[in-house]
Amino acid sequence: MLKVTLIAHTPNPEQVVAAAAKLCYSSVGVEDLLSGLTPEKSREFVHKLAKMGHESPTEHVSFTFGIEGVSRSLLAQITRHRLASYSVQSQRYVRLDEFEYVTPPEIAENPEASQEFQKAMEEQTKAYQRIAQLLKDGHIRQMVEQGMDPEKAAKKAEKLAIEDARFVLPNACDTKMVVTMNARSLQNFFRHRCCERAQWEIRQLADEMLKLVYPVAPALFAMAGPGCVKGGCTEGPMTCGKAVEIRGKYQSLKQEAEQHAGQTDCH
């Protein structure tokens, strides 16, 4: 199951963005950048930047997420966003004898397809276990014959075995990662991945990430979401044709996220 946690972020992100922008438009020295930048003033400045389309100051703040319960298929998609940092659970070092997997909703809702999918996952699990064991046994024999201590041989053989056995694991196999993006890259991520044309799993992830960052910096992410939230649909003939509905969805998402954050703070 998808789980997203906001692990860390730049403190006072809107103030930092406002300070960086302030330097661009005034003769003030660095030591005086924060002077007068109250939360309210910072928020006004950030709103003004958004209207001007001045995005570079937003690169000075970053957000770090812990993500789990996503597929290796999603991993291939999210790493296309190159202005980000990724740390991913390694299949070379972590043995996955009973790996978890992500089931697409369309498959889950079709009883016959769901049965076949589960069967395929079970077969892949058994194949992984068999291949890993066969490789491990072979490596141990070879290393012991070469004079290595059996205990040391077993440890080394384990790593060598799972390094190659992982090739049988499916795209559905779940993974965990830590992802850091600056606010500008995050806006770009939301613009592409919150869109209805994005694949369902990464769209779900993008929505959860947006729910977490919006209460932290509401002015910074006021227009975050798919392209149609900020203006007209950017997908041309590939449009879903539901721009009004989508704008309403993201307005509600942000309101609910802020209310939830407020309730959490009270506790």
PDB file of C-alpha atoms in Angstrom:
ATOM      1  CA  MET A   1       0.000   0.000   0.000  1.00  0.00           C
ATOM      2  CA  LEU A   2       1.272   3.451  -0.906  1.00  0.00           C
ATOM      3  CA  LYS A   3       2.680   5.421   2.015  1.00  0.00           C
ATOM      4  CA  VAL A   4       4.276   8.860   1.687  1.00  0.00           C
ATOM      5  CA  THR A   5       5.957  10.815   4.469  1.00  0.00           C
ATOM      6  CA  LEU A   6       7.420  14.314   4.325  1.00  0.00           C
ATOM      7  CA  ILE A   7      10.705  13.595   6.109  1.00  0.00           C
ATOM      8  CA  ALA A   8      12.199  17.083   5.978  1.00  0.00           C
ATOM      9  CA  HIS A   9      12.025  20.417   4.207  1.00  0.00           C
ATOM     10  CA  THR A  10      13.813  23.740   4.156  1.00  0.00           C
ATOM     11  CA  PRO A  11      12.716  25.695   7.257  1.00  0.00           C
ATOM     12  CA  ASN A  12      10.468  28.682   6.499  1.00  0.00           C
ATOM     13  CA  PRO A  13      10.402  27.884   2.773  1.00  0.00           C
ATOM     14  CA  GLU A  14       8.307  30.871   1.711  1.00  0.00           C
ATOM     15  CA  GLN A  15      10.568  33.268   3.587  1.00  0.00           C
ATOM     16  CA  VAL A  16      13.643  31.742   1.936  1.00  0.00           C
ATOM     17  CA  VAL A  17      12.089  32.097  -1.526  1.00  0.00           C
ATOM     18  CA  ALA A  18      11.027  35.672  -0.785  1.00  0.00           C
ATOM     19  CA  ALA A  19      14.536  36.530   0.436  1.00  0.00           C
ATOM     20  CA  ALA A  20      16.136  35.122  -2.707  1.00  0.00           C
ATOM     21  CA  ALA A  21      13.712  37.078  -4.891  1.00  0.00           C
ATOM     22  CA  LYS A  22      14.187  40.227  -2.828  1.00  0.00           C
ATOM     23  CA  LEU A  23      17.892  40.176  -3.646  1.00  0.00           C
ATOM     24  CA  CYS A  24      17.047  40.182  -7.360  1.00  0.00           C
ATOM     25  CA  TYR A  25      14.888  43.311  -7.179  1.00  0.00           C
ATOM     26  CA  SER A  26      16.520  45.531  -4.572  1.00  0.00           C
ATOM     27  CA  SER A  27      19.910  46.926  -3.554  1.00  0.00           C
ATOM     28  CA  VAL A  28      19.629  45.462  -0.059  1.00  0.00           C
ATOM     29  CA  GLY A  29      22.665  43.583   1.255  1.00  0.00           C
ATOM     30  CA  VAL A  30      22.633  39.921   2.125  1.00  0.00           C
ATOM     31  CA  GLU A  31      22.701  40.660   5.880  1.00  0.00           C
ATOM     32  CA  ASP A  32      19.393  42.556   5.545  1.00  0.00           C
ATOM     33  CA  LEU A  33      17.552  40.129   3.279  1.00  0.00           C
ATOM     34  CA  LEU A  34      15.262  38.826   6.011  1.00  0.00           C
ATOM     35  CA  SER A  35      14.468  42.252   7.401  1.00  0.00           C
ATOM     36  CA  GLY A  36      10.742  42.874   7.256  1.00  0.00           C
ATOM     37  CA  LEU A  37       9.982  39.472   5.715  1.00  0.00           C
ATOM     38  CA  THR A  38       7.232  38.378   8.079  1.00  0.00           C
ATOM     39  CA  PRO A  39       5.265  35.258   7.150  1.00  0.00           C
ATOM     40  CA  GLU A  40       2.550  37.489   5.700  1.00  0.00           C
ATOM     41  CA  LYS A  41       4.982  39.617   3.664  1.00  0.00           C
ATOM     42  CA  SER A  42       6.791  36.501   2.462  1.00  0.00           C
ATOM     43  CA  ARG A  43       3.512  34.985   1.322  1.00  0.00           C
ATOM     44  CA  GLU A  44       2.595  38.145  -0.597  1.00  0.00           C
ATOM     45  CA  PHE A  45       5.997  38.145  -2.265  1.00  0.00           C
ATOM     46  CA  VAL A  46       5.678  34.489  -3.276  1.00  0.00           C
ATOM     47  CA  HIS A  47       2.212  35.118  -4.757  1.00  0.00           C
ATOM     48  CA  LYS A  48       3.655  38.019  -6.757  1.00  0.00           C
ATOM     49  CA  LEU A  49       6.491  35.824  -8.055  1.00  0.00           C
ATOM     50  CA  ALA A  50       3.989  33.213  -9.221  1.00  0.00           C
ATOM     51  CA  LYS A  51       2.023  35.828 -11.190  1.00  0.00           C
ATOM     52  CA  MET A  52       5.258  37.112 -12.757  1.00  0.00           C
ATOM     53  CA  GLY A  53       6.375  33.588 -13.667  1.00  0.00           C
ATOM     54  CA  HIS A  54       9.685  34.129 -11.844  1.00  0.00           C
ATOM     55  CA  GLU A  55      10.469  30.555 -10.796  1.00  0.00           C
ATOM     56  CA  SER A  56      14.234  30.456 -10.138  1.00  0.00           C
ATOM     57  CA  PRO A  57      13.987  31.671  -6.482  1.00  0.00           C
ATOM     58  CA  THR A  58      11.905  28.579  -5.690  1.00  0.00           C
ATOM     59  CA  GLU A  59      14.956  26.411  -6.367  1.00  0.00           C
ATOM     60  CA  HIS A  60      16.408  27.473  -3.015  1.00  0.00           C
ATOM     61  CA  VAL A  61      14.005  25.337  -0.982  1.00  0.00           C
ATOM     62  CA  SER A  62      13.712  21.575  -1.035  1.00  0.00           C
ATOM     63  CA  PHE A  63      11.439  18.824   0.236  1.00  0.00           C
ATOM     64  CA  THR A  64      12.426  15.252   1.128  1.00  0.00           C
ATOM     65  CA  PHE A  65       9.909  12.402   0.993  1.00  0.00           C
ATOM     66  CA  GLY A  66       9.962   8.835   2.240  1.00  0.00           C
ATOM     67  CA  ILE A  67       7.979   6.681  -0.204  1.00  0.00           C
ATOM     68  CA  GLU A  68       7.035   3.016   0.061  1.00  0.00           C
ATOM     69  CA  GLY A  69       4.528   0.609  -1.410  1.00  0.00           C
ATOM     70  CA  VAL A  70       5.222   1.640  -5.015  1.00  0.00           C
ATOM     71  CA  SER A  71       6.204  -0.549  -7.941  1.00  0.00           C
ATOM     72  CA  ARG A  72       9.495  -0.787  -9.815  1.00  0.00           C
ATOM     73  CA  SER A  73       7.422   0.386 -12.778  1.00  0.00           C
ATOM     74  CA  LEU A  74       6.818   3.670 -10.956  1.00  0.00           C
ATOM     75  CA  LEU A  75      10.526   3.907 -10.156  1.00  0.00           C
ATOM     76  CA  ALA A  76      11.286   3.926 -13.882  1.00  0.00           C
ATOM     77  CA  GLN A  77       8.863   6.831 -14.334  1.00  0.00           C
ATOM     78  CA  ILE A  78       9.806   9.030 -11.386  1.00  0.00           C
ATOM     79  CA  THR A  79      13.521   8.925 -12.145  1.00  0.00           C
ATOM     80  CA  ARG A  80      12.776  10.641 -15.453  1.00  0.00           C
ATOM     81  CA  HIS A  81      12.530  13.750 -13.272  1.00  0.00           C
ATOM     82  CA  ARG A  82      16.264  14.278 -13.306  1.00  0.00           C
ATOM     83  CA  LEU A  83      16.502  17.402 -11.126  1.00  0.00           C
ATOM     84  CA  ALA A  84      15.985  15.348  -7.976  1.00  0.00           C
ATOM     85  CA  SER A  85      17.903  13.043  -5.649  1.00  0.00           C
ATOM     86  CA  TYR A  86      16.936   9.392  -5.180  1.00  0.00           C
ATOM     87  CA  SER A  87      17.935   6.670  -2.725  1.00  0.00           C
ATOM     88  CA  VAL A  88      16.250   3.362  -3.550  1.00  0.00           C
ATOM     89  CA  GLN A  89      16.135   0.022  -1.741  1.00  0.00           C
ATOM     90  CA  SER A  90      18.663  -2.178  -3.539  1.00  0.00           C
ATOM     91  CA  GLN A  91      17.639  -5.549  -4.936  1.00  0.00           C
ATOM     92  CA  ARG A  92      21.357  -6.408  -5.024  1.00  0.00           C
ATOM     93  CA  TYR A  93      21.684  -6.275  -1.241  1.00  0.00           C
ATOM     94  CA  VAL A  94      18.143  -6.973   0.023  1.00  0.00           C
ATOM     95  CA  ARG A  95      16.850 -10.490  -0.501  1.00  0.00           C
ATOM     96  CA  LEU A  96      13.182 -10.571  -1.473  1.00  0.00           C
ATOM     97  CA  ASP A  97      12.034 -14.126  -0.813  1.00  0.00           C
ATOM     98  CA  GLU A  98       8.486 -12.964  -0.068  1.00  0.00           C
ATOM     99  CA  PHE A  99       8.332  -9.711  -2.012  1.00  0.00           C
ATOM    100  CA  GLU A 100       5.306  -7.441  -1.833  1.00  0.00           C
ATOM    101  CA  TYR A 101       3.797  -6.297  -5.107  1.00  0.00           C
ATOM    102  CA  VAL A 102       1.481  -3.626  -6.464  1.00  0.00           C
ATOM    103  CA  THR A 103      -1.734  -4.745  -8.168  1.00  0.00           C
ATOM    104  CA  PRO A 104      -3.181  -2.306 -10.751  1.00  0.00           C
ATOM    105  CA  PRO A 105      -6.818  -1.376  -9.966  1.00  0.00           C
ATOM    106  CA  GLU A 106      -8.054  -2.606 -13.354  1.00  0.00           C
ATOM    107  CA  ILE A 107      -6.623  -6.044 -12.578  1.00  0.00           C
ATOM    108  CA  ALA A 108      -7.919  -6.039  -8.999  1.00  0.00           C
ATOM    109  CA  GLU A 109     -11.444  -5.293 -10.226  1.00  0.00           C
ATOM    110  CA  ASN A 110     -11.436  -8.179 -12.724  1.00  0.00           C
ATOM    111  CA  PRO A 111     -11.716 -11.497 -10.818  1.00  0.00           C
ATOM    112  CA  GLU A 112     -10.191 -13.629 -13.580  1.00  0.00           C
ATOM    113  CA  ALA A 113      -7.371 -11.187 -14.285  1.00  0.00           C
ATOM    114  CA  SER A 114      -6.727 -10.824 -10.555  1.00  0.00           C
ATOM    115  CA  GLN A 115      -6.448 -14.579 -10.137  1.00  0.00           C
ATOM    116  CA  GLU A 116      -3.988 -14.866 -13.030  1.00  0.00           C
ATOM    117  CA  PHE A 117      -1.971 -11.919 -11.715  1.00  0.00           C
ATOM    118  CA  GLN A 118      -1.680 -13.401  -8.233  1.00  0.00           C
ATOM    119  CA  LYS A 119      -0.679 -16.735  -9.739  1.00  0.00           C
ATOM    120  CA  ALA A 120       2.024 -15.041 -11.813  1.00  0.00           C
ATOM    121  CA  MET A 121       3.388 -13.266  -8.720  1.00  0.00           C
ATOM    122  CA  GLU A 122       3.528 -16.542  -6.817  1.00  0.00           C
ATOM    123  CA  GLU A 123       5.370 -18.213  -9.685  1.00  0.00           C
ATOM    124  CA  GLN A 124       7.852 -15.329  -9.878  1.00  0.00           C
ATOM    125  CA  THR A 125       8.453 -15.602  -6.144  1.00  0.00           C
ATOM    126  CA  LYS A 126       9.202 -19.315  -6.393  1.00  0.00           C
ATOM    127  CA  ALA A 127      11.413 -18.804  -9.446  1.00  0.00           C
ATOM    128  CA  TYR A 128      13.389 -16.094  -7.616  1.00  0.00           C
ATOM    129  CA  GLN A 129      13.851 -18.338  -4.589  1.00  0.00           C
ATOM    130  CA  ARG A 130      14.940 -21.326  -6.707  1.00  0.00           C
ATOM    131  CA  ILE A 131      17.374 -19.343  -8.834  1.00  0.00           C
ATOM    132  CA  ALA A 132      18.860 -17.588  -5.808  1.00  0.00           C
ATOM    133  CA  GLN A 133      19.372 -20.880  -3.991  1.00  0.00           C
ATOM    134  CA  LEU A 134      20.882 -22.641  -7.012  1.00  0.00           C
ATOM    135  CA  LEU A 135      23.298 -19.790  -7.602  1.00  0.00           C
ATOM    136  CA  LYS A 136      24.201 -19.559  -3.923  1.00  0.00           C
ATOM    137  CA  ASP A 137      24.920 -23.282  -3.668  1.00  0.00           C
ATOM    138  CA  GLY A 138      27.093 -23.145  -6.762  1.00  0.00           C
ATOM    139  CA  HIS A 139      29.065 -20.145  -5.525  1.00  0.00           C
ATOM    140  CA  ILE A 140      29.632 -21.754  -2.118  1.00  0.00           C
ATOM    141  CA  ARG A 141      30.995 -24.969  -3.665  1.00  0.00           C
ATOM    142  CA  GLN A 142      33.338 -23.042  -5.914  1.00  0.00           C
ATOM    143  CA  MET A 143      34.656 -20.758  -3.161  1.00  0.00           C
ATOM    144  CA  VAL A 144      35.109 -23.590  -0.633  1.00  0.00           C
ATOM    145  CA  GLU A 145      37.027 -25.581  -3.255  1.00  0.00           C
ATOM    146  CA  GLN A 146      39.266 -22.554  -3.642  1.00  0.00           C
ATOM    147  CA  GLY A 147      40.017 -22.634   0.098  1.00  0.00           C
ATOM    148  CA  MET A 148      37.624 -20.016   1.455  1.00  0.00           C
ATOM    149  CA  ASP A 149      36.136 -20.479   4.916  1.00  0.00           C
ATOM    150  CA  PRO A 150      32.592 -21.947   4.499  1.00  0.00           C
ATOM    151  CA  GLU A 151      30.954 -19.236   6.632  1.00  0.00           C
ATOM    152  CA  LYS A 152      32.603 -16.422   4.660  1.00  0.00           C
ATOM    153  CA  ALA A 153      31.799 -18.241   1.426  1.00  0.00           C
ATOM    154  CA  ALA A 154      28.104 -18.419   2.348  1.00  0.00           C
ATOM    155  CA  LYS A 155      27.913 -14.666   3.022  1.00  0.00           C
ATOM    156  CA  LYS A 156      29.636 -13.750  -0.221  1.00  0.00           C
ATOM    157  CA  ALA A 157      27.624 -16.316  -2.194  1.00  0.00           C
ATOM    158  CA  GLU A 158      24.344 -14.838  -0.911  1.00  0.00           C
ATOM    159  CA  LYS A 159      25.119 -11.410  -2.355  1.00  0.00           C
ATOM    160  CA  LEU A 160      26.320 -12.827  -5.693  1.00  0.00           C
ATOM    161  CA  ALA A 161      23.213 -15.009  -5.957  1.00  0.00           C
ATOM    162  CA  ILE A 162      20.569 -12.338  -5.335  1.00  0.00           C
ATOM    163  CA  GLU A 163      22.428  -9.908  -7.596  1.00  0.00           C
ATOM    164  CA  ASP A 164      21.573 -12.138 -10.559  1.00  0.00           C
ATOM    165  CA  ALA A 165      18.340 -13.733  -9.298  1.00  0.00           C
ATOM    166  CA  ARG A 166      16.718 -10.274  -9.150  1.00  0.00           C
ATOM    167  CA  PHE A 167      16.474 -10.257 -12.945  1.00  0.00           C
ATOM    168  CA  VAL A 168      13.399 -12.479 -12.670  1.00  0.00           C
ATOM    169  CA  LEU A 169      11.540 -10.050 -10.407  1.00  0.00           C
ATOM    170  CA  PRO A 170       8.536  -8.326 -12.040  1.00  0.00           C
ATOM    171  CA  ASN A 171       7.785  -4.633 -12.554  1.00  0.00           C
ATOM    172  CA  ALA A 172       5.015  -5.080  -9.971  1.00  0.00           C
ATOM    173  CA  CYS A 173       7.582  -5.801  -7.237  1.00  0.00           C
ATOM    174  CA  ASP A 174       7.301  -3.056  -4.641  1.00  0.00           C
ATOM    175  CA  THR A 175      10.141  -0.788  -3.574  1.00  0.00           C
ATOM    176  CA  LYS A 176      10.986   1.965  -1.133  1.00  0.00           C
ATOM    177  CA  MET A 177      12.797   5.222  -1.772  1.00  0.00           C
ATOM    178  CA  VAL A 178      13.771   8.594  -0.413  1.00  0.00           C
ATOM    179  CA  VAL A 179      13.265  11.456  -2.875  1.00  0.00           C
ATOM    180  CA  THR A 180      14.364  15.079  -2.597  1.00  0.00           C
ATOM    181  CA  MET A 181      13.235  17.795  -5.003  1.00  0.00           C
ATOM    182  CA  ASN A 182      13.539  21.551  -4.934  1.00  0.00           C
ATOM    183  CA  ALA A 183      10.242  23.439  -5.178  1.00  0.00           C
ATOM    184  CA  ARG A 184      10.663  24.295  -8.857  1.00  0.00           C
ATOM    185  CA  SER A 185      11.264  20.655  -9.800  1.00  0.00           C
ATOM    186  CA  LEU A 186       8.383  19.625  -7.567  1.00  0.00           C
ATOM    187  CA  GLN A 187       6.052  22.041  -9.377  1.00  0.00           C
ATOM    188  CA  ASN A 188       7.128  20.507 -12.667  1.00  0.00           C
ATOM    189  CA  PHE A 189       6.522  17.030 -11.240  1.00  0.00           C
ATOM    190  CA  PHE A 190       2.993  18.002 -10.174  1.00  0.00           C
ATOM    191  CA  ARG A 191       2.281  19.618 -13.549  1.00  0.00           C
ATOM    192  CA  HIS A 192       3.033  16.391 -15.395  1.00  0.00           C
ATOM    193  CA  ARG A 193       2.082  13.699 -12.894  1.00  0.00           C
ATOM    194  CA  CYS A 194      -1.143  15.110 -11.411  1.00  0.00           C
ATOM    195  CA  CYS A 195      -2.546  15.257 -14.946  1.00  0.00           C
ATOM    196  CA  GLU A 196      -5.294  12.779 -15.845  1.00  0.00           C
ATOM    197  CA  ARG A 197      -3.076  11.528 -18.653  1.00  0.00           C
ATOM    198  CA  ALA A 198      -0.419  10.394 -16.183  1.00  0.00           C
ATOM    199  CA  GLN A 199      -0.344   6.719 -15.225  1.00  0.00           C
ATOM    200  CA  TRP A 200      -2.616   5.976 -12.246  1.00  0.00           C
ATOM    201  CA  GLU A 201       0.109   4.980  -9.760  1.00  0.00           C
ATOM    202  CA  ILE A 202       2.372   7.987 -10.178  1.00  0.00           C
ATOM    203  CA  ARG A 203      -0.678  10.295 -10.244  1.00  0.00           C
ATOM    204  CA  GLN A 204      -1.728   8.863  -6.883  1.00  0.00           C
ATOM    205  CA  LEU A 205       1.801   9.443  -5.565  1.00  0.00           C
ATOM    206  CA  ALA A 206       1.874  13.032  -6.856  1.00  0.00           C
ATOM    207  CA  ASP A 207      -1.446  13.790  -5.154  1.00  0.00           C
ATOM    208  CA  GLU A 208      -0.163  12.462  -1.828  1.00  0.00           C
ATOM    209  CA  MET A 209       3.040  14.500  -2.110  1.00  0.00           C
ATOM    210  CA  LEU A 210       1.033  17.642  -2.890  1.00  0.00           C
ATOM    211  CA  LYS A 211      -1.167  17.056   0.164  1.00  0.00           C
ATOM    212  CA  LEU A 212       1.966  17.058   2.320  1.00  0.00           C
ATOM    213  CA  VAL A 213       3.742  20.128   0.944  1.00  0.00           C
ATOM    214  CA  TYR A 214       0.768  22.446   0.481  1.00  0.00           C
ATOM    215  CA  PRO A 215       0.140  23.110   4.204  1.00  0.00           C
ATOM    216  CA  VAL A 216       3.870  23.802   4.675  1.00  0.00           C
ATOM    217  CA  ALA A 217       3.984  26.458   1.938  1.00  0.00           C
ATOM    218  CA  PRO A 218       0.474  27.275   0.668  1.00  0.00           C
ATOM    219  CA  ALA A 219       1.535  30.369  -1.298  1.00  0.00           C
ATOM    220  CA  LEU A 220       4.368  28.476  -2.946  1.00  0.00           C
ATOM    221  CA  PHE A 221       2.054  25.653  -4.042  1.00  0.00           C
ATOM    222  CA  ALA A 222      -1.149  27.668  -4.524  1.00  0.00           C
ATOM    223  CA  MET A 223      -1.210  26.869  -8.247  1.00  0.00           C
ATOM    224  CA  ALA A 224       0.350  23.410  -7.978  1.00  0.00           C
ATOM    225  CA  GLY A 225      -1.288  20.560  -9.829  1.00  0.00           C
ATOM    226  CA  PRO A 226      -1.798  19.688 -13.493  1.00  0.00           C
ATOM    227  CA  GLY A 227      -1.404  22.404 -16.119  1.00  0.00           C
ATOM    228  CA  CYS A 228      -5.116  23.183 -16.202  1.00  0.00           C
ATOM    229  CA  VAL A 229      -5.059  24.342 -12.562  1.00  0.00           C
ATOM    230  CA  LYS A 230      -3.006  27.382 -13.542  1.00  0.00           C
ATOM    231  CA  GLY A 231      -4.665  28.061 -16.882  1.00  0.00           C
ATOM    232  CA  GLY A 232      -5.952  26.217 -19.915  1.00  0.00           C
ATOM    233  CA  CYS A 233      -5.214  22.556 -20.557  1.00  0.00           C
ATOM    234  CA  THR A 234      -1.677  22.042 -21.870  1.00  0.00           C
ATOM    235  CA  GLU A 235      -2.364  18.647 -23.449  1.00  0.00           C
ATOM    236  CA  GLY A 236      -3.787  19.910 -26.739  1.00  0.00           C
ATOM    237  CA  PRO A 237      -5.747  17.226 -28.631  1.00  0.00           C
ATOM    238  CA  MET A 238      -4.895  14.727 -25.873  1.00  0.00           C
ATOM    239  CA  THR A 239      -6.923  16.682 -23.292  1.00  0.00           C
ATOM    240  CA  CYS A 240      -9.226  14.782 -20.942  1.00  0.00           C
ATOM    241  CA  GLY A 241     -11.819  17.539 -21.448  1.00  0.00           C
ATOM    242  CA  LYS A 242     -12.465  17.857 -17.708  1.00  0.00           C
ATOM    243  CA  ALA A 243     -10.482  20.997 -16.824  1.00  0.00           C
ATOM    244  CA  VAL A 244     -13.223  22.542 -14.658  1.00  0.00           C
ATOM    245  CA  GLU A 245     -13.715  19.300 -12.753  1.00  0.00           C
ATOM    246  CA  ILE A 246      -9.963  18.877 -12.257  1.00  0.00           C
ATOM    247  CA  ARG A 247      -9.554  22.443 -10.943  1.00  0.00           C
ATOM    248  CA  GLY A 248     -12.290  21.718  -8.414  1.00  0.00           C
ATOM    249  CA  LYS A 249     -10.575  18.498  -7.393  1.00  0.00           C
ATOM    250  CA  TYR A 250      -7.279  20.241  -6.593  1.00  0.00           C
ATOM    251  CA  GLN A 251      -8.951  23.125  -4.833  1.00  0.00           C
ATOM    252  CA  SER A 252     -10.665  20.617  -2.546  1.00  0.00           C
ATOM    253  CA  LEU A 253      -7.476  18.566  -2.141  1.00  0.00           C
ATOM    254  CA  LYS A 254      -5.558  21.624  -0.892  1.00  0.00           C
ATOM    255  CA  GLN A 255      -8.340  22.748   1.444  1.00  0.00           C
ATOM    256  CA  GLU A 256      -8.604  19.285   2.979  1.00  0.00           C
ATOM    257  CA  ALA A 257      -4.810  19.015   3.299  1.00  0.00           C
ATOM    258  CA  GLU A 258      -4.638  22.345   5.152  1.00  0.00           C
ATOM    259  CA  GLN A 259      -7.517  21.392   7.448  1.00  0.00           C
ATOM    260  CA  HIS A 260      -5.921  18.019   8.204  1.00  0.00           C
ATOM    261  CA  ALA A 261      -2.570  19.678   8.944  1.00  0.00           C
ATOM    262  CA  GLY A 262      -4.298  22.136  11.285  1.00  0.00           C
ATOM    263  CA  GLN A 263      -6.013  19.310  13.175  1.00  0.00           C
ATOM    264  CA  THR A 264      -2.714  17.421  13.469  1.00  0.00           C
ATOM    265  CA  ASP A 265      -0.971  20.522  14.864  1.00  0.00           C
ATOM    266  CA  CYS A 266      -3.699  20.898  17.495  1.00  0.00           C
ATOM    267  CA  HIS A 267      -2.966  17.390  18.768  1.00  0.00           C
TER     268      HIS A 267
END
